[in-house]
PDB file of C-alpha atoms in Angstrom:
ATOM      1  CA  MET A   1     -62.526   2.521 102.959  1.00  0.00           C
ATOM      2  CA  ARG A   2     -58.978   1.299 103.665  1.00  0.00           C
ATOM      3  CA  ARG A   3     -58.077   4.576 105.450  1.00  0.00           C
ATOM      4  CA  THR A   4     -61.295   4.350 107.515  1.00  0.00           C
ATOM      5  CA  PHE A   5     -60.469   0.751 108.570  1.00  0.00           C
ATOM      6  CA  MET A   6     -56.938   1.736 109.607  1.00  0.00           C
ATOM      7  CA  ARG A   7     -58.255   4.636 111.700  1.00  0.00           C
ATOM      8  CA  LEU A   8     -60.706   2.286 113.440  1.00  0.00           C
ATOM      9  CA  TRP A   9     -57.943  -0.262 114.136  1.00  0.00           C
ATOM     10  CA  LEU A  10     -55.708   2.409 115.638  1.00  0.00           C
ATOM     11  CA  VAL A  11     -58.566   3.466 117.900  1.00  0.00           C
ATOM     12  CA  VAL A  12     -59.006  -0.175 119.029  1.00  0.00           C
ATOM     13  CA  LEU A  13     -55.294  -0.503 119.765  1.00  0.00           C
ATOM     14  CA  GLY A  14     -55.327   2.707 121.763  1.00  0.00           C
ATOM     15  CA  THR A  15     -58.322   1.534 123.759  1.00  0.00           C
ATOM     16  CA  LEU A  16     -56.613  -1.786 124.539  1.00  0.00           C
ATOM     17  CA  ALA A  17     -53.500   0.043 125.695  1.00  0.00           C
ATOM     18  CA  LEU A  18     -55.486   2.386 127.957  1.00  0.00           C
ATOM     19  CA  THR A  19     -57.574  -0.385 129.523  1.00  0.00           C
ATOM     20  CA  GLY A  20     -54.703  -2.833 129.952  1.00  0.00           C
ATOM     21  CA  ALA A  21     -56.425  -5.475 127.825  1.00  0.00           C
ATOM     22  CA  LEU A  22     -54.227  -7.930 125.949  1.00  0.00           C
ATOM     23  CA  LEU A  23     -54.377  -9.118 122.392  1.00  0.00           C
ATOM     24  CA  PRO A  24     -54.626 -12.893 121.914  1.00  0.00           C
ATOM     25  CA  GLY A  25     -51.209 -14.561 122.276  1.00  0.00           C
ATOM     26  CA  THR A  26     -49.740 -11.657 124.257  1.00  0.00           C
ATOM     27  CA  ALA A  27     -48.220 -12.303 127.723  1.00  0.00           C
ATOM     28  CA  LEU A  28     -47.435  -9.865 130.494  1.00  0.00           C
ATOM     29  CA  ALA A  29     -43.838  -9.625 131.630  1.00  0.00           C
ATOM     30  CA  VAL A  30     -43.304 -10.736 135.243  1.00  0.00           C
ATOM     31  CA  ASP A  31     -40.117  -9.987 137.176  1.00  0.00           C
ATOM     32  CA  LEU A  32     -37.823 -12.955 137.740  1.00  0.00           C
ATOM     33  CA  PRO A  33     -37.392 -13.640 141.493  1.00  0.00           C
ATOM     34  CA  GLY A  34     -34.274 -11.734 142.478  1.00  0.00           C
ATOM     35  CA  GLY A  35     -33.631 -11.277 138.773  1.00  0.00           C
ATOM     36  CA  LYS A  36     -32.619 -14.949 138.501  1.00  0.00           C
ATOM     37  CA  ARG A  37     -34.031 -17.584 136.208  1.00  0.00           C
ATOM     38  CA  ILE A  38     -32.908 -20.978 137.605  1.00  0.00           C
ATOM     39  CA  TYR A  39     -32.948 -22.040 141.257  1.00  0.00           C
ATOM     40  CA  ALA A  40     -31.632 -25.166 142.993  1.00  0.00           C
ATOM     41  CA  VAL A  41     -34.123 -25.840 145.791  1.00  0.00           C
ATOM     42  CA  THR A  42     -34.581 -28.110 148.789  1.00  0.00           C
ATOM     43  CA  ILE A  43     -38.057 -28.186 150.307  1.00  0.00           C
ATOM     44  CA  GLY A  44     -39.970 -30.436 152.644  1.00  0.00           C
ATOM     45  CA  GLN A  45     -42.268 -31.035 155.555  1.00  0.00           C
ATOM     46  CA  VAL A  46     -40.370 -31.413 158.830  1.00  0.00           C
ATOM     47  CA  ALA A  47     -41.968 -31.685 162.257  1.00  0.00           C
ATOM     48  CA  PRO A  48     -41.084 -28.770 164.588  1.00  0.00           C
ATOM     49  CA  ALA A  49     -37.860 -29.462 166.490  1.00  0.00           C
ATOM     50  CA  GLY A  50     -38.368 -31.742 169.452  1.00  0.00           C
ATOM     51  CA  THR A  51     -41.878 -32.835 168.465  1.00  0.00           C
ATOM     52  CA  THR A  52     -43.106 -36.209 167.271  1.00  0.00           C
ATOM     53  CA  PRO A  53     -43.443 -36.467 163.480  1.00  0.00           C
ATOM     54  CA  THR A  54     -46.704 -37.772 162.072  1.00  0.00           C
ATOM     55  CA  GLY A  55     -44.956 -40.170 159.719  1.00  0.00           C
ATOM     56  CA  ASN A  56     -46.342 -38.332 156.690  1.00  0.00           C
ATOM     57  CA  GLU A  57     -43.370 -35.965 156.262  1.00  0.00           C
ATOM     58  CA  PHE A  58     -41.518 -35.625 152.935  1.00  0.00           C
ATOM     59  CA  SER A  59     -38.462 -34.109 151.262  1.00  0.00           C
ATOM     60  CA  ARG A  60     -38.088 -32.783 147.720  1.00  0.00           C
ATOM     61  CA  LEU A  61     -34.980 -31.747 145.792  1.00  0.00           C
ATOM     62  CA  ALA A  62     -35.671 -29.631 142.749  1.00  0.00           C
ATOM     63  CA  MET A  63     -34.685 -27.209 140.030  1.00  0.00           C
ATOM     64  CA  TYR A  64     -37.127 -24.311 139.561  1.00  0.00           C
ATOM     65  CA  TYR A  65     -37.187 -22.638 136.127  1.00  0.00           C
ATOM     66  CA  PHE A  66     -38.844 -19.207 136.158  1.00  0.00           C
ATOM     67  CA  ASN A  67     -39.900 -17.614 132.877  1.00  0.00           C
ATOM     68  CA  GLY A  68     -40.416 -13.926 132.354  1.00  0.00           C
ATOM     69  CA  ASP A  69     -44.062 -14.467 131.403  1.00  0.00           C
ATOM     70  CA  GLY A  70     -45.197 -15.574 134.853  1.00  0.00           C
ATOM     71  CA  THR A  71     -44.920 -19.312 134.288  1.00  0.00           C
ATOM     72  CA  VAL A  72     -42.645 -21.662 136.222  1.00  0.00           C
ATOM     73  CA  ARG A  73     -41.582 -25.277 135.805  1.00  0.00           C
ATOM     74  CA  GLU A  74     -40.092 -27.627 138.393  1.00  0.00           C
ATOM     75  CA  GLY A  75     -38.078 -30.788 137.820  1.00  0.00           C
ATOM     76  CA  PHE A  76     -37.753 -32.709 141.095  1.00  0.00           C
ATOM     77  CA  TRP A  77     -37.040 -35.861 143.080  1.00  0.00           C
ATOM     78  CA  PHE A  78     -39.337 -36.798 145.976  1.00  0.00           C
ATOM     79  CA  TRP A  79     -39.016 -38.895 149.144  1.00  0.00           C
ATOM     80  CA  SER A  80     -41.862 -39.740 151.549  1.00  0.00           C
ATOM     81  CA  TRP A  81     -41.340 -40.960 155.092  1.00  0.00           C
ATOM     82  CA  ASN A  82     -44.234 -43.343 154.542  1.00  0.00           C
ATOM     83  CA  GLN A  83     -42.028 -45.286 152.133  1.00  0.00           C
ATOM     84  CA  GLY A  84     -38.609 -46.877 152.557  1.00  0.00           C
ATOM     85  CA  TYR A  85     -35.755 -46.120 150.152  1.00  0.00           C
ATOM     86  CA  PRO A  86     -32.879 -48.647 150.204  1.00  0.00           C
ATOM     87  CA  GLY A  87     -29.509 -47.257 149.167  1.00  0.00           C
ATOM     88  CA  VAL A  88     -28.436 -47.611 145.546  1.00  0.00           C
ATOM     89  CA  PRO A  89     -24.800 -47.669 144.318  1.00  0.00           C
ATOM     90  CA  ILE A  90     -23.806 -45.045 141.765  1.00  0.00           C
ATOM     91  CA  ARG A  91     -21.384 -45.562 138.881  1.00  0.00           C
ATOM     92  CA  THR A  92     -18.555 -43.573 140.483  1.00  0.00           C
ATOM     93  CA  THR A  93     -16.473 -45.385 143.093  1.00  0.00           C
ATOM     94  CA  SER A  94     -13.842 -44.201 145.559  1.00  0.00           C
ATOM     95  CA  ALA A  95     -11.049 -45.769 143.485  1.00  0.00           C
ATOM     96  CA  GLY A  96      -7.794 -44.103 144.528  1.00  0.00           C
ATOM     97  CA  CYS A  97      -8.876 -44.095 148.204  1.00  0.00           C
ATOM     98  CA  ASP A  98     -10.500 -47.208 149.669  1.00  0.00           C
ATOM     99  CA  ASN A  99     -11.973 -48.362 146.327  1.00  0.00           C
ATOM    100  CA  CYS A 100     -15.512 -48.773 147.690  1.00  0.00           C
ATOM    101  CA  LYS A 101     -18.904 -48.329 146.095  1.00  0.00           C
ATOM    102  CA  ILE A 102     -20.694 -45.064 146.845  1.00  0.00           C
ATOM    103  CA  HIS A 103     -24.425 -45.034 147.531  1.00  0.00           C
ATOM    104  CA  THR A 104     -27.261 -42.585 147.147  1.00  0.00           C
ATOM    105  CA  ALA A 105     -30.863 -42.590 148.289  1.00  0.00           C
ATOM    106  CA  GLY A 106     -33.093 -44.755 146.141  1.00  0.00           C
ATOM    107  CA  GLY A 107     -34.764 -42.582 143.530  1.00  0.00           C
ATOM    108  CA  PHE A 108     -31.770 -40.294 142.876  1.00  0.00           C
ATOM    109  CA  GLN A 109     -29.597 -42.711 140.908  1.00  0.00           C
ATOM    110  CA  THR A 110     -28.989 -42.230 137.184  1.00  0.00           C
ATOM    111  CA  GLY A 111     -32.074 -43.286 135.259  1.00  0.00           C
ATOM    112  CA  ALA A 112     -34.477 -42.679 138.161  1.00  0.00           C
ATOM    113  CA  GLU A 113     -37.618 -40.753 137.301  1.00  0.00           C
ATOM    114  CA  VAL A 114     -37.445 -36.969 137.437  1.00  0.00           C
ATOM    115  CA  LYS A 115     -40.930 -35.698 138.234  1.00  0.00           C
ATOM    116  CA  SER A 116     -42.219 -32.334 137.038  1.00  0.00           C
ATOM    117  CA  LEU A 117     -44.698 -29.631 137.966  1.00  0.00           C
ATOM    118  CA  HIS A 118     -45.909 -26.604 136.037  1.00  0.00           C
ATOM    119  CA  GLY A 119     -47.506 -23.483 137.372  1.00  0.00           C
ATOM    120  CA  LYS A 120     -47.505 -19.716 137.619  1.00  0.00           C
ATOM    121  CA  TYR A 121     -45.766 -17.221 139.853  1.00  0.00           C
ATOM    122  CA  THR A 122     -46.266 -13.628 140.943  1.00  0.00           C
ATOM    123  CA  THR A 123     -43.843 -11.228 142.580  1.00  0.00           C
ATOM    124  CA  SER A 124     -44.439  -8.332 144.966  1.00  0.00           C
ATOM    125  CA  GLY A 125     -41.364  -6.622 146.354  1.00  0.00           C
ATOM    126  CA  ASN A 126     -39.251  -9.372 147.905  1.00  0.00           C
ATOM    127  CA  GLN A 127     -42.122 -11.887 147.962  1.00  0.00           C
ATOM    128  CA  VAL A 128     -42.809 -14.637 145.428  1.00  0.00           C
ATOM    129  CA  THR A 129     -45.926 -16.786 145.295  1.00  0.00           C
ATOM    130  CA  VAL A 130     -45.927 -19.967 143.213  1.00  0.00           C
ATOM    131  CA  THR A 131     -49.221 -21.626 142.319  1.00  0.00           C
ATOM    132  CA  TRP A 132     -48.744 -25.069 140.863  1.00  0.00           C
ATOM    133  CA  ASP A 133     -51.270 -26.597 138.483  1.00  0.00           C
ATOM    134  CA  GLY A 134     -53.885 -28.149 140.735  1.00  0.00           C
ATOM    135  CA  GLY A 135     -53.986 -25.120 143.011  1.00  0.00           C
ATOM    136  CA  VAL A 136     -51.370 -25.737 145.730  1.00  0.00           C
ATOM    137  CA  THR A 137     -49.247 -22.705 146.608  1.00  0.00           C
ATOM    138  CA  GLU A 138     -45.814 -21.829 147.982  1.00  0.00           C
ATOM    139  CA  ASN A 139     -44.718 -18.478 149.419  1.00  0.00           C
ATOM    140  CA  TRP A 140     -41.067 -17.439 149.363  1.00  0.00           C
ATOM    141  CA  THR A 141     -39.015 -14.456 150.507  1.00  0.00           C
ATOM    142  CA  VAL A 142     -36.249 -13.347 148.116  1.00  0.00           C
ATOM    143  CA  ALA A 143     -32.852 -11.974 149.139  1.00  0.00           C
ATOM    144  CA  THR A 144     -29.660 -11.062 147.278  1.00  0.00           C
ATOM    145  CA  PRO A 145     -26.751 -12.016 149.557  1.00  0.00           C
ATOM    146  CA  GLU A 146     -24.173 -11.133 146.892  1.00  0.00           C
ATOM    147  CA  PRO A 147     -24.224  -9.828 143.326  1.00  0.00           C
ATOM    148  CA  GLY A 148     -24.741 -12.678 140.888  1.00  0.00           C
ATOM    149  CA  ILE A 149     -26.783 -14.913 143.149  1.00  0.00           C
ATOM    150  CA  SER A 150     -30.172 -14.782 144.885  1.00  0.00           C
ATOM    151  CA  ALA A 151     -31.725 -16.821 147.675  1.00  0.00           C
ATOM    152  CA  ILE A 152     -35.327 -17.821 148.318  1.00  0.00           C
ATOM    153  CA  SER A 153     -36.594 -18.946 151.729  1.00  0.00           C
ATOM    154  CA  LEU A 154     -39.929 -20.692 152.182  1.00  0.00           C
ATOM    155  CA  THR A 155     -42.389 -18.821 154.405  1.00  0.00           C
ATOM    156  CA  GLY A 156     -45.390 -21.098 153.919  1.00  0.00           C
ATOM    157  CA  SER A 157     -47.331 -23.456 151.667  1.00  0.00           C
ATOM    158  CA  SER A 158     -50.842 -24.843 151.298  1.00  0.00           C
ATOM    159  CA  TYR A 159     -49.792 -28.502 151.242  1.00  0.00           C
ATOM    160  CA  GLY A 160     -47.581 -29.091 154.298  1.00  0.00           C
ATOM    161  CA  ALA A 161     -44.142 -27.966 153.130  1.00  0.00           C
ATOM    162  CA  ASN A 162     -42.730 -25.832 155.950  1.00  0.00           C
ATOM    163  CA  VAL A 163     -38.960 -25.734 155.357  1.00  0.00           C
ATOM    164  CA  GLY A 164     -37.318 -24.694 152.100  1.00  0.00           C
ATOM    165  CA  GLN A 165     -34.279 -22.898 150.753  1.00  0.00           C
ATOM    166  CA  GLY A 166     -33.082 -22.237 147.238  1.00  0.00           C
ATOM    167  CA  TYR A 167     -30.318 -20.375 145.412  1.00  0.00           C
ATOM    168  CA  GLY A 168     -30.626 -19.015 141.906  1.00  0.00           C
ATOM    169  CA  SER A 169     -28.656 -17.464 139.087  1.00  0.00           C
ATOM    170  CA  ASN A 170     -28.740 -16.987 135.344  1.00  0.00           C
ATOM    171  CA  ALA A 171     -25.984 -19.522 134.703  1.00  0.00           C
ATOM    172  CA  SER A 172     -26.764 -22.178 132.113  1.00  0.00           C
ATOM    173  CA  ASN A 173     -28.678 -25.183 133.362  1.00  0.00           C
ATOM    174  CA  ASP A 174     -26.024 -27.360 131.709  1.00  0.00           C
ATOM    175  CA  LEU A 175     -23.184 -25.794 133.694  1.00  0.00           C
ATOM    176  CA  ALA A 176     -21.744 -28.015 136.442  1.00  0.00           C
ATOM    177  CA  ILE A 177     -18.479 -28.024 138.394  1.00  0.00           C
ATOM    178  CA  PRO A 178     -16.393 -31.245 138.273  1.00  0.00           C
ATOM    179  CA  MET A 179     -15.595 -32.675 141.689  1.00  0.00           C
ATOM    180  CA  ASN A 180     -11.871 -32.077 141.290  1.00  0.00           C
ATOM    181  CA  GLU A 181     -12.577 -28.355 140.730  1.00  0.00           C
ATOM    182  CA  VAL A 182     -14.865 -27.796 143.723  1.00  0.00           C
ATOM    183  CA  PRO A 183     -13.107 -25.229 145.990  1.00  0.00           C
ATOM    184  CA  LYS A 184     -11.789 -26.858 149.174  1.00  0.00           C
ATOM    185  CA  LYS A 185     -13.374 -24.549 151.740  1.00  0.00           C
ATOM    186  CA  ALA A 186     -16.064 -24.590 154.426  1.00  0.00           C
ATOM    187  CA  TYR A 187     -19.685 -24.454 153.263  1.00  0.00           C
ATOM    188  CA  ARG A 188     -21.938 -23.472 156.147  1.00  0.00           C
ATOM    189  CA  GLY A 189     -25.644 -24.025 156.340  1.00  0.00           C
ATOM    190  CA  ARG A 190     -28.493 -25.603 158.180  1.00  0.00           C
ATOM    191  CA  TYR A 191     -30.432 -28.852 158.469  1.00  0.00           C
ATOM    192  CA  ALA A 192     -33.937 -29.805 159.554  1.00  0.00           C
ATOM    193  CA  HIS A 193     -34.861 -33.452 159.802  1.00  0.00           C
ATOM    194  CA  ASN A 194     -37.143 -36.153 161.191  1.00  0.00           C
ATOM    195  CA  PHE A 195     -35.473 -39.189 162.702  1.00  0.00           C
ATOM    196  CA  TYR A 196     -36.050 -42.413 164.570  1.00  0.00           C
ATOM    197  CA  VAL A 197     -34.336 -42.835 167.938  1.00  0.00           C
ATOM    198  CA  GLN A 198     -33.442 -46.407 168.838  1.00  0.00           C
ATOM    199  CA  PRO A 199     -32.173 -46.609 172.434  1.00  0.00           C
ATOM    200  CA  SER A 200     -29.969 -49.486 173.507  1.00  0.00           C
ATOM    201  CA  GLY A 201     -31.502 -52.521 175.117  1.00  0.00           C
ATOM    202  CA  SER A 202     -35.182 -53.360 174.902  1.00  0.00           C
ATOM    203  CA  THR A 203     -36.476 -49.790 175.192  1.00  0.00           C
ATOM    204  CA  PRO A 204     -38.896 -49.070 172.311  1.00  0.00           C
ATOM    205  CA  GLY A 205     -37.785 -46.602 169.673  1.00  0.00           C
ATOM    206  CA  ARG A 206     -39.485 -43.268 169.108  1.00  0.00           C
ATOM    207  CA  LEU A 207     -39.886 -40.641 166.388  1.00  0.00           C
ATOM    208  CA  SER A 208     -38.394 -37.189 166.866  1.00  0.00           C
ATOM    209  CA  SER A 209     -37.176 -34.158 164.947  1.00  0.00           C
ATOM    210  CA  GLY A 210     -34.480 -31.497 165.080  1.00  0.00           C
ATOM    211  CA  THR A 211     -32.824 -28.556 163.365  1.00  0.00           C
ATOM    212  CA  GLY A 212     -29.566 -26.663 163.666  1.00  0.00           C
ATOM    213  CA  ALA A 213     -26.507 -25.170 162.010  1.00  0.00           C
ATOM    214  CA  SER A 214     -24.113 -27.440 160.145  1.00  0.00           C
ATOM    215  CA  LYS A 215     -21.341 -27.352 157.569  1.00  0.00           C
ATOM    216  CA  ILE A 216     -19.468 -29.330 154.972  1.00  0.00           C
ATOM    217  CA  ASP A 217     -15.837 -28.415 155.559  1.00  0.00           C
ATOM    218  CA  LEU A 218     -13.686 -29.491 152.619  1.00  0.00           C
ATOM    219  CA  ALA A 219     -10.787 -27.393 153.991  1.00  0.00           C
ATOM    220  CA  LEU A 220     -10.098 -29.924 156.745  1.00  0.00           C
ATOM    221  CA  GLU A 221      -6.998 -32.048 156.494  1.00  0.00           C
ATOM    222  CA  GLY A 222      -8.131 -35.583 155.910  1.00  0.00           C
ATOM    223  CA  TRP A 223     -10.000 -35.022 152.653  1.00  0.00           C
ATOM    224  CA  LYS A 224      -8.370 -36.716 149.692  1.00  0.00           C
ATOM    225  CA  GLN A 225      -9.078 -36.395 145.975  1.00  0.00           C
ATOM    226  CA  CYS A 226      -9.606 -40.074 145.173  1.00  0.00           C
ATOM    227  CA  ASN A 227     -10.191 -39.458 141.465  1.00  0.00           C
ATOM    228  CA  GLY A 228     -11.700 -36.798 139.250  1.00  0.00           C
ATOM    229  CA  ASP A 229     -15.227 -37.663 140.372  1.00  0.00           C
ATOM    230  CA  CYS A 230     -14.761 -38.434 144.076  1.00  0.00           C
ATOM    231  CA  LEU A 231     -13.482 -36.929 147.326  1.00  0.00           C
ATOM    232  CA  SER A 232     -13.193 -38.927 150.531  1.00  0.00           C
ATOM    233  CA  GLY A 233     -12.318 -38.096 154.125  1.00  0.00           C
ATOM    234  CA  LEU A 234     -11.849 -39.978 157.408  1.00  0.00           C
ATOM    235  CA  PHE A 235     -12.387 -38.046 160.628  1.00  0.00           C
ATOM    236  CA  ASP A 236     -12.841 -38.668 164.345  1.00  0.00           C
ATOM    237  CA  ALA A 237     -16.488 -38.833 165.326  1.00  0.00           C
ATOM    238  CA  GLY A 238     -17.846 -36.265 167.755  1.00  0.00           C
ATOM    239  CA  PRO A 239     -19.226 -37.219 171.179  1.00  0.00           C
ATOM    240  CA  ASN A 240     -22.821 -37.488 169.920  1.00  0.00           C
ATOM    241  CA  ALA A 241     -22.005 -39.363 166.719  1.00  0.00           C
ATOM    242  CA  CYS A 242     -21.515 -43.075 166.159  1.00  0.00           C
ATOM    243  CA  THR A 243     -23.376 -43.959 169.339  1.00  0.00           C
ATOM    244  CA  ALA A 244     -24.152 -47.347 167.820  1.00  0.00           C
ATOM    245  CA  CYS A 245     -20.500 -48.434 167.902  1.00  0.00           C
ATOM    246  CA  PRO A 246     -20.431 -51.759 169.761  1.00  0.00           C
ATOM    247  CA  ASP A 247     -17.499 -50.821 171.998  1.00  0.00           C
ATOM    248  CA  GLY A 248     -19.100 -47.541 173.048  1.00  0.00           C
ATOM    249  CA  LYS A 249     -16.223 -45.491 171.672  1.00  0.00           C
ATOM    250  CA  PRO A 250     -16.756 -42.498 169.335  1.00  0.00           C
ATOM    251  CA  GLY A 251     -14.911 -44.134 166.452  1.00  0.00           C
ATOM    252  CA  LYS A 252     -14.380 -42.531 163.044  1.00  0.00           C
ATOM    253  CA  ILE A 253     -16.605 -41.376 160.198  1.00  0.00           C
ATOM    254  CA  ARG A 254     -15.906 -42.011 156.510  1.00  0.00           C
ATOM    255  CA  TYR A 255     -17.216 -39.406 154.052  1.00  0.00           C
ATOM    256  CA  TYR A 256     -17.647 -39.499 150.278  1.00  0.00           C
ATOM    257  CA  MET A 257     -18.573 -36.632 147.952  1.00  0.00           C
ATOM    258  CA  ALA A 258     -18.990 -37.811 144.375  1.00  0.00           C
ATOM    259  CA  SER A 259     -20.353 -36.909 140.960  1.00  0.00           C
ATOM    260  CA  GLU A 260     -21.333 -38.604 137.727  1.00  0.00           C
ATOM    261  CA  GLY A 261     -21.329 -35.287 135.852  1.00  0.00           C
ATOM    262  CA  GLY A 262     -23.978 -32.581 135.928  1.00  0.00           C
ATOM    263  CA  ARG A 263     -25.285 -30.691 138.959  1.00  0.00           C
ATOM    264  CA  LYS A 264     -26.248 -33.837 140.858  1.00  0.00           C
ATOM    265  CA  ASN A 265     -23.756 -34.742 143.602  1.00  0.00           C
ATOM    266  CA  PHE A 266     -23.768 -37.735 145.950  1.00  0.00           C
ATOM    267  CA  TYR A 267     -22.856 -37.219 149.616  1.00  0.00           C
ATOM    268  CA  GLU A 268     -22.540 -40.265 151.880  1.00  0.00           C
ATOM    269  CA  HIS A 269     -21.052 -40.932 155.316  1.00  0.00           C
ATOM    270  CA  PHE A 270     -21.038 -43.725 157.893  1.00  0.00           C
ATOM    271  CA  CYS A 271     -19.374 -44.833 161.141  1.00  0.00           C
ATOM    272  CA  THR A 272     -16.467 -47.114 160.300  1.00  0.00           C
ATOM    273  CA  CYS A 273     -17.047 -49.207 163.442  1.00  0.00           C
ATOM    274  CA  LEU A 274     -20.132 -50.620 161.715  1.00  0.00           C
ATOM    275  CA  VAL A 275     -18.224 -52.022 158.748  1.00  0.00           C
ATOM    276  CA  GLN A 276     -18.356 -55.808 158.623  1.00  0.00           C
ATOM    277  CA  GLY A 277     -16.726 -58.266 156.299  1.00  0.00           C
ATOM    278  CA  GLY A 278     -13.159 -58.850 157.418  1.00  0.00           C
ATOM    279  CA  SER A 279     -10.451 -56.808 155.737  1.00  0.00           C
ATOM    280  CA  THR A 280     -12.718 -54.766 153.462  1.00  0.00           C
ATOM    281  CA  PRO A 281     -13.279 -51.132 154.529  1.00  0.00           C
ATOM    282  CA  CYS A 282     -16.532 -50.864 152.559  1.00  0.00           C
ATOM    283  CA  TYR A 283     -19.926 -50.450 154.201  1.00  0.00           C
ATOM    284  CA  THR A 284     -23.244 -51.573 152.758  1.00  0.00           C
ATOM    285  CA  GLY A 285     -25.526 -50.858 155.725  1.00  0.00           C
ATOM    286  CA  GLY A 286     -27.650 -47.859 156.616  1.00  0.00           C
ATOM    287  CA  SER A 287     -25.245 -45.072 155.738  1.00  0.00           C
ATOM    288  CA  HIS A 288     -26.332 -41.429 155.680  1.00  0.00           C
ATOM    289  CA  ARG A 289     -27.208 -40.830 152.034  1.00  0.00           C
ATOM    290  CA  LYS A 290     -27.649 -37.221 150.962  1.00  0.00           C
ATOM    291  CA  PRO A 291     -28.588 -36.334 147.382  1.00  0.00           C
ATOM    292  CA  GLN A 292     -27.383 -32.827 146.528  1.00  0.00           C
ATOM    293  CA  LEU A 293     -27.652 -30.215 143.766  1.00  0.00           C
ATOM    294  CA  GLN A 294     -24.877 -27.728 143.054  1.00  0.00           C
ATOM    295  CA  VAL A 295     -25.392 -24.004 143.625  1.00  0.00           C
ATOM    296  CA  ILE A 296     -23.694 -21.933 140.888  1.00  0.00           C
ATOM    297  CA  ASP A 297     -23.711 -18.134 140.503  1.00  0.00           C
ATOM    298  CA  ASP A 298     -23.999 -15.926 137.403  1.00  0.00           C
ATOM    299  CA  ALA A 299     -20.250 -16.046 136.818  1.00  0.00           C
ATOM    300  CA  GLY A 300     -20.249 -19.850 136.806  1.00  0.00           C
ATOM    301  CA  LYS A 301     -18.633 -20.031 140.246  1.00  0.00           C
ATOM    302  CA  PHE A 302     -19.416 -22.947 142.560  1.00  0.00           C
ATOM    303  CA  ARG A 303     -21.081 -21.768 145.793  1.00  0.00           C
ATOM    304  CA  GLY A 304     -22.194 -24.970 147.567  1.00  0.00           C
ATOM    305  CA  TRP A 305     -25.184 -27.309 147.648  1.00  0.00           C
ATOM    306  CA  VAL A 306     -28.813 -27.736 148.542  1.00  0.00           C
ATOM    307  CA  GLY A 307     -29.725 -31.263 149.521  1.00  0.00           C
ATOM    308  CA  ILE A 308     -31.896 -33.746 151.340  1.00  0.00           C
ATOM    309  CA  GLU A 309     -31.213 -36.807 153.450  1.00  0.00           C
ATOM    310  CA  ALA A 310     -33.151 -40.016 152.874  1.00  0.00           C
ATOM    311  CA  GLN A 311     -31.535 -42.520 155.210  1.00  0.00           C
ATOM    312  CA  HIS A 312     -34.505 -44.774 155.792  1.00  0.00           C
ATOM    313  CA  ARG A 313     -34.582 -48.229 154.301  1.00  0.00           C
ATOM    314  CA  GLU A 314     -37.876 -48.806 156.127  1.00  0.00           C
ATOM    315  CA  PRO A 315     -40.855 -46.458 156.363  1.00  0.00           C
ATOM    316  CA  ARG A 316     -40.640 -43.966 159.257  1.00  0.00           C
ATOM    317  CA  ARG A 317     -37.209 -45.153 160.368  1.00  0.00           C
ATOM    318  CA  GLY A 318     -33.739 -43.674 159.937  1.00  0.00           C
ATOM    319  CA  THR A 319     -33.630 -40.004 158.959  1.00  0.00           C
ATOM    320  CA  LEU A 320     -35.461 -37.854 156.414  1.00  0.00           C
ATOM    321  CA  GLY A 321     -34.835 -34.130 156.084  1.00  0.00           C
ATOM    322  CA  VAL A 322     -33.517 -31.137 154.153  1.00  0.00           C
ATOM    323  CA  HIS A 323     -30.281 -29.148 154.333  1.00  0.00           C
ATOM    324  CA  TRP A 324     -28.221 -26.530 152.522  1.00  0.00           C
ATOM    325  CA  HIS A 325     -24.533 -25.580 152.662  1.00  0.00           C
ATOM    326  CA  VAL A 326     -23.148 -22.541 150.828  1.00  0.00           C
ATOM    327  CA  ASP A 327     -20.228 -20.109 151.122  1.00  0.00           C
ATOM    328  CA  LEU A 328     -22.464 -17.026 151.284  1.00  0.00           C
TER     329      LEU A 328
END
């Protein structure tokens, strides 16, 4: 009887193997996108360049964790243009430079809620489709710009997201590069954002949008290592920057790049002509606040950032968008 049962069980196993059926508790292996497990991602809804935003646009900064069984988890921070986000000071200051507080967009400070999503993903060639619980989908194209790192670019979604870029590796999620070890080089990338244009005089403001190439150039003279957690730079403003300066001159721009540890970095800049308060060089107004996540390759090498900008203390004012800057 025992031998008969074993023969029957072997027949069942063979039938399952031939038909592709799975035993309870068994999961199919699914290729990791680009062979990489963890991605730092910026994603959002941005009105096409030169068009009028609806006011419902959003930005999201996230870490995507792909598992080899076809499941994916996302930990993320979210900003809606329908809501204002006043700046929040972080713990790190620019002590060693101008000794000012550094600000980030509300919702990215230490202790702020990190939201999460769970879902499933499928791969086909260089395409990845993510279906989050609830049914919304994202479609990405995968590329491998260099060994040890992969990139994903958003090609579409079912819920309004139309711009997205991420970079992934198999480096530990706990690995982060201290600010005083970030290579001082140029990190080139791109931005796409919605913004509010406020002309001078009594002319009403209007909503608009734009996109283009940009860079964070830490190789420029003028950057100073304030302390182990902060860099700062002071540079002449370009002809289209600092247009709000009261004397009509281009003025200068103060930059901060800071960290409190981990992959979260805090990028902030403002026109120094707007600083008020006598002898203090510190600014507490509507600075450009750009939460960022570090991009790190398989070897643990720092490669740049993905980020968002949430410079809108009031709903549908200021600037809201996504950007990425890497040395690839």
